[in-house]
PDB file of C-alpha atoms in Angstrom:
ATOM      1  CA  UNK P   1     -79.563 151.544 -71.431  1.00  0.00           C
ATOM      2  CA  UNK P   2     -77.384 149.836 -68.665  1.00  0.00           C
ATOM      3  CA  UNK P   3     -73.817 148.190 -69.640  1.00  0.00           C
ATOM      4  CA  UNK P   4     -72.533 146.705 -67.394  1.00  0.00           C
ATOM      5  CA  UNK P   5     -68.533 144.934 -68.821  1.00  0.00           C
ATOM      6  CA  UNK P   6     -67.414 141.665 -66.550  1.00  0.00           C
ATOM      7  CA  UNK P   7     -63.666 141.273 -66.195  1.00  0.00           C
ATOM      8  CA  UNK P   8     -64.064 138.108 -68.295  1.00  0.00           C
ATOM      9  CA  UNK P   9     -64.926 139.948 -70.814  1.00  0.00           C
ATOM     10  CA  UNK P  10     -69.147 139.198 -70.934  1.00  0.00           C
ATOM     11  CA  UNK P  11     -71.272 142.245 -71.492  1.00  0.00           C
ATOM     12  CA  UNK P  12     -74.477 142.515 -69.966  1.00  0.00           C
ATOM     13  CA  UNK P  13     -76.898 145.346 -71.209  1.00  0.00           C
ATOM     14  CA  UNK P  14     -80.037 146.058 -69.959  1.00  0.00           C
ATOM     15  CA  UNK P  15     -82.663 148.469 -72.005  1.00  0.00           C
ATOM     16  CA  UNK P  16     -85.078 150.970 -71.673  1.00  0.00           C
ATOM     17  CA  UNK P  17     -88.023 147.987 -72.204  1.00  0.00           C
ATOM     18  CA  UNK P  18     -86.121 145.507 -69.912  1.00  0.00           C
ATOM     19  CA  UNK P  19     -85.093 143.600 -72.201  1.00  0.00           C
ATOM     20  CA  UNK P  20     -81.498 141.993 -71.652  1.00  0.00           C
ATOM     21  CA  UNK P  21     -78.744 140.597 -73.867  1.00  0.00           C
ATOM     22  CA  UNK P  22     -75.906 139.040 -71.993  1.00  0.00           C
ATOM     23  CA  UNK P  23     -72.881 138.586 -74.147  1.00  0.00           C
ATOM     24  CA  UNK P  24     -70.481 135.520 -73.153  1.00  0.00           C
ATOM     25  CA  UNK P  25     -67.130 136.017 -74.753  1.00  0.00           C
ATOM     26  CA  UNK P  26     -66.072 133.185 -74.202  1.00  0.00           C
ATOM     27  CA  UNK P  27     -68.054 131.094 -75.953  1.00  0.00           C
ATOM     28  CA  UNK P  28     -69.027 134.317 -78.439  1.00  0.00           C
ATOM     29  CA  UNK P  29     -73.029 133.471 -77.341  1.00  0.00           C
ATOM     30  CA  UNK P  30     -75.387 136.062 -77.139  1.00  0.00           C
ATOM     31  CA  UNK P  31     -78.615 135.547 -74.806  1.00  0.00           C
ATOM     32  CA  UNK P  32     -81.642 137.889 -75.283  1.00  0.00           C
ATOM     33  CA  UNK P  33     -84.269 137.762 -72.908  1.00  0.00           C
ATOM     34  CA  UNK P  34     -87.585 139.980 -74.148  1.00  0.00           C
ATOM     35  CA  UNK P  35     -89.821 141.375 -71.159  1.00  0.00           C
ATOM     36  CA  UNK P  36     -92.460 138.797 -72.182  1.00  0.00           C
ATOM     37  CA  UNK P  37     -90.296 135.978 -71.198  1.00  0.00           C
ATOM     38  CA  UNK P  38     -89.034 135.152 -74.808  1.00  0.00           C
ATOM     39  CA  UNK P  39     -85.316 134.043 -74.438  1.00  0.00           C
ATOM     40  CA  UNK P  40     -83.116 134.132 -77.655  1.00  0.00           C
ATOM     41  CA  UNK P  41     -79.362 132.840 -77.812  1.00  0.00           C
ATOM     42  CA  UNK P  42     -77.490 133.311 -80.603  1.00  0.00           C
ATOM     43  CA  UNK P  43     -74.084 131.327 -81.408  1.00  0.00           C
ATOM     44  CA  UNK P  44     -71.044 132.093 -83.008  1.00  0.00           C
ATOM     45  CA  UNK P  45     -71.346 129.238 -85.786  1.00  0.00           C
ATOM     46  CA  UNK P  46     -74.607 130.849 -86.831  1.00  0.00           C
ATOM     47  CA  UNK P  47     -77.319 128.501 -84.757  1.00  0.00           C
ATOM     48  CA  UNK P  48     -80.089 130.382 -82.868  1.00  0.00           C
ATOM     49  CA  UNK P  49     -82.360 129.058 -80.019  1.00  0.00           C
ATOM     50  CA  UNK P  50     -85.733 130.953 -79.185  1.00  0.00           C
ATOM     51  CA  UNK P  51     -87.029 129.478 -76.233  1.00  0.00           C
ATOM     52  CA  UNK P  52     -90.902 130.678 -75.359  1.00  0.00           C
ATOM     53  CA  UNK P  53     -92.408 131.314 -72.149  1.00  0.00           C
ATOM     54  CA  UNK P  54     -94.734 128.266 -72.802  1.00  0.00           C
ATOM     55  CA  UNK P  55     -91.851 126.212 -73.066  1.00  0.00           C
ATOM     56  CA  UNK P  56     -91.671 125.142 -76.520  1.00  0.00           C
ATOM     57  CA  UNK P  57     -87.816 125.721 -78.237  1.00  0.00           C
ATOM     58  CA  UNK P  58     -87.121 126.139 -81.839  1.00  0.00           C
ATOM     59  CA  UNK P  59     -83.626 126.118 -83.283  1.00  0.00           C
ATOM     60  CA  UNK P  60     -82.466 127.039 -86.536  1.00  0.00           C
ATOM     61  CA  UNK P  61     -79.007 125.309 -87.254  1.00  0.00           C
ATOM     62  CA  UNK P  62     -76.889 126.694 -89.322  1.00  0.00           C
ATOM     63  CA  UNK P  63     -77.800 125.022 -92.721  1.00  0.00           C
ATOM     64  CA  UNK P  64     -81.465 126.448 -91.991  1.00  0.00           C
ATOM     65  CA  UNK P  65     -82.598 123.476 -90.589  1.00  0.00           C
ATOM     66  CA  UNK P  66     -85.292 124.435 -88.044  1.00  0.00           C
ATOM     67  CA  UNK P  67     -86.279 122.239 -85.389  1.00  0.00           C
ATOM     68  CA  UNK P  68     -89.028 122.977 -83.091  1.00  0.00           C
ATOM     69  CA  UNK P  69     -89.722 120.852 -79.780  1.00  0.00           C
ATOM     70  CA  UNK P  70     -92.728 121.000 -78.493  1.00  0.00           C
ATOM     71  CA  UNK P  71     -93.967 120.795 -74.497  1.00  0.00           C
ATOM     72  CA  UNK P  72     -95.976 117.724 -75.340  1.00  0.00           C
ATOM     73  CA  UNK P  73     -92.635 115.733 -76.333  1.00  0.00           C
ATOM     74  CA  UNK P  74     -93.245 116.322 -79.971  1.00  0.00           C
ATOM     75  CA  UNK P  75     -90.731 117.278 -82.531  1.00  0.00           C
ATOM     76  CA  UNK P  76     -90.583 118.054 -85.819  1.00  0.00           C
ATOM     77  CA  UNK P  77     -87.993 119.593 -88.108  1.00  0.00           C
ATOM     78  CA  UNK P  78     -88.105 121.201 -91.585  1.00  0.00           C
ATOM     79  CA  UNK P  79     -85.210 120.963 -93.717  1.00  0.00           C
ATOM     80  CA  UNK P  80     -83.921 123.185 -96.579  1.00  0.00           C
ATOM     81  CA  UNK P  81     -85.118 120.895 -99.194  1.00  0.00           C
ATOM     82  CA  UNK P  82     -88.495 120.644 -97.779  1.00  0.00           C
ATOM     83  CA  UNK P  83     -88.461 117.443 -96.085  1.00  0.00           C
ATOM     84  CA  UNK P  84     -90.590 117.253 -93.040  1.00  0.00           C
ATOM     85  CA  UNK P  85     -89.455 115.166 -90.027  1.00  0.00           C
ATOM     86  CA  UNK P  86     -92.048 114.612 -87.134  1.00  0.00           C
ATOM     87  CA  UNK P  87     -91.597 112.446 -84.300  1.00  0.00           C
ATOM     88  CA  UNK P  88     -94.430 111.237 -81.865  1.00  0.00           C
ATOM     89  CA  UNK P  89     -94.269 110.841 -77.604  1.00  0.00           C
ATOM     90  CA  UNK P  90     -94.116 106.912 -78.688  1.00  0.00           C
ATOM     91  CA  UNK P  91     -90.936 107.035 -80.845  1.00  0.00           C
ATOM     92  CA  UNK P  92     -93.158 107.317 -84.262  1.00  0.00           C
ATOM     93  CA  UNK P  93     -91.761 108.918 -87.054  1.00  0.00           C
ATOM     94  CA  UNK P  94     -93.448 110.144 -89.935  1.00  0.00           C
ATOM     95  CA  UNK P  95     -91.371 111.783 -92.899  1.00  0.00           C
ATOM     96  CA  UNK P  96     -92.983 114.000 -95.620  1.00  0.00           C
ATOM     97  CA  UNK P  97     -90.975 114.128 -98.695  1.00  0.00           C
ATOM     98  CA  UNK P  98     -90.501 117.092-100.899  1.00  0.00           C
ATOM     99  CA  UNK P  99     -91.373 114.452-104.217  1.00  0.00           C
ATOM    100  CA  UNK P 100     -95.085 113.943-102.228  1.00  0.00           C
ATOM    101  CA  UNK P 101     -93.561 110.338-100.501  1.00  0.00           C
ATOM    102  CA  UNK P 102     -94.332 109.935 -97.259  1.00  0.00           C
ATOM    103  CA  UNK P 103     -92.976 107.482 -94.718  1.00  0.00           C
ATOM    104  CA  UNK P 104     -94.065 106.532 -91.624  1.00  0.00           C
ATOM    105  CA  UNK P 105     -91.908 104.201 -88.934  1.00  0.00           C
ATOM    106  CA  UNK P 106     -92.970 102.733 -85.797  1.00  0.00           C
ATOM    107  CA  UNK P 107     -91.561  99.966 -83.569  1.00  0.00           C
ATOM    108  CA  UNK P 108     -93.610  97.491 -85.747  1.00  0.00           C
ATOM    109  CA  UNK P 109     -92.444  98.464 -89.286  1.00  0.00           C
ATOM    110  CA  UNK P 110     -91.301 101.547 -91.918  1.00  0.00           C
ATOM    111  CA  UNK P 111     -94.053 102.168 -94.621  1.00  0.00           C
ATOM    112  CA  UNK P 112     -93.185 104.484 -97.723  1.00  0.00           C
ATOM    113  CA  UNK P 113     -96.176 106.110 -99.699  1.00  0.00           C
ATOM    114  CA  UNK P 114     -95.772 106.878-102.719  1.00  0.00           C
ATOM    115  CA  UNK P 115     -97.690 109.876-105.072  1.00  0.00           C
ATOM    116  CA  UNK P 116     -99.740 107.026-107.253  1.00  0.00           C
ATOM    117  CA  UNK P 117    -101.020 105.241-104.120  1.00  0.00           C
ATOM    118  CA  UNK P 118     -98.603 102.692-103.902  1.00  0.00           C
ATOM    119  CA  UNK P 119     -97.272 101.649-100.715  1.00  0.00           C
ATOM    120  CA  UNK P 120     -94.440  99.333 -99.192  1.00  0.00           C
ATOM    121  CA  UNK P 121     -94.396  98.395 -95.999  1.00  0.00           C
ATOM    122  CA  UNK P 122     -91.293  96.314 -94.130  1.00  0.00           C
ATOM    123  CA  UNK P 123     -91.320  94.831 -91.189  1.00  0.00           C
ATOM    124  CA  UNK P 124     -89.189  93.932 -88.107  1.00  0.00           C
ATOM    125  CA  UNK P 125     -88.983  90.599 -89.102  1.00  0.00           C
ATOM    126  CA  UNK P 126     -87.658  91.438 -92.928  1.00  0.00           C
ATOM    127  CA  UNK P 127     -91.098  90.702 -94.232  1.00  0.00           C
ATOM    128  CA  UNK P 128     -92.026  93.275 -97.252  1.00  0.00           C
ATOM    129  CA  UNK P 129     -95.646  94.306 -98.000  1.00  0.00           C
ATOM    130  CA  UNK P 130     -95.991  96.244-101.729  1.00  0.00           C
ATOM    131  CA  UNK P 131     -99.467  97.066-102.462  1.00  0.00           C
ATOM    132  CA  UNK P 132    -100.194  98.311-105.354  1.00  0.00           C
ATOM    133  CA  UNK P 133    -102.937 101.108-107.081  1.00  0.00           C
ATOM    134  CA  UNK P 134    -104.233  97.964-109.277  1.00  0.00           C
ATOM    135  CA  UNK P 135    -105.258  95.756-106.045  1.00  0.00           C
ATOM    136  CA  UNK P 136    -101.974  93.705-106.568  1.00  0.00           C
ATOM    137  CA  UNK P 137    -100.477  92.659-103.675  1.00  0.00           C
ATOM    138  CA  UNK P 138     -96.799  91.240-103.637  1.00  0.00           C
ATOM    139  CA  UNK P 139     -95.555  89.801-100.347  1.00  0.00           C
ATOM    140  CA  UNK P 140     -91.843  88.958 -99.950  1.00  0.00           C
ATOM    141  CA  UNK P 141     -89.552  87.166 -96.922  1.00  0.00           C
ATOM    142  CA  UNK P 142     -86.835  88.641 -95.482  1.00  0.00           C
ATOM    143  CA  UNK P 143     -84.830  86.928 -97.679  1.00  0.00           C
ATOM    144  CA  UNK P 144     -86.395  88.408-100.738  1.00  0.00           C
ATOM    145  CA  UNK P 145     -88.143  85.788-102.120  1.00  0.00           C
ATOM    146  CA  UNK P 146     -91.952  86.388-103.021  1.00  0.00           C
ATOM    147  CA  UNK P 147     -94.596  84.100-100.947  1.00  0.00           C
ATOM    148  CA  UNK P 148     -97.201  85.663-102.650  1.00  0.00           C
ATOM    149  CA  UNK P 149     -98.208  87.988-105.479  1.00  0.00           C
ATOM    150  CA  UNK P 150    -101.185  88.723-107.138  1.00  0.00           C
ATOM    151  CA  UNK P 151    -100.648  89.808-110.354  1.00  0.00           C
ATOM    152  CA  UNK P 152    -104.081  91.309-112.148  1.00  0.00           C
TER     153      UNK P 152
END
């Protein structure tokens, strides 16, 4: 193992397998980078970064909150509770609840799914869309007030 101490204080080791951790004491940060390109920084209010030789980064915030990002523009992010959050290259979003909703959002409208096949859809305009596991349908304006509903 090579240390090597900076006069600001940063460490830099290098070891037997190449890897290196660089220590910035400054900002109390810790960067590991693994022979096979794997690059790891670790902060000082508990968030960690692995950043893979194929580019994708995943980052696990302090609450345990992981978000990965993906080459392709994708993201997604799984939080504590269970809740999945991905997002699309267009700007769509699609939200998987730990209760087995769902919701999807695009630049058109925000649907919710629910567990017994119902599902609401509103859109840009204000317009809301319930359809229900019986075949009724109940359409209201932005304002709330039903246009149409088709009680079975």
């Amino acid at each position: 193992t090579v240390t090597i101490t900076f006069f600001n204080g940063d460490v830099k080791q290098i070891m037997p397998d190449q890897t290196v951790i660089y220590y910035y004491a400054d900002a109390k940060t810790t960067h590991t980078t693994y022979s096979d390109g794997l690059e790891v920084l670790q902060f000082s209010n508990g968030q960690i970064e692995k950043h893979y030789p194929d580019g994708k980064k995943e980052i696990t915030f302090p609450d345990q909150t992981i978000k990965n990002l993906f080459t392709d523009g994708q993201e997604e992010s799984i939080f504590p509770d269970g809740t999945i959050v991905r997002v699309q290259r267009d700007g769509s979003k699609t939200i998987e609840f730990n209760n087995g909703q769902r919701e999807l959002h695009t630049s058109q409208f925000k649907r919710r799914e629910y567990p017994d096949g119902t599902v609401k859809t509103v859109y840009m305009n204000g317009q809301q869309e319930t359809k229900y596991v019986s075949g009724r349908i109940r359409i209201k304006d932005k304002d709330g007030n039903i246009i149409i509903d088709t009680k079975l």
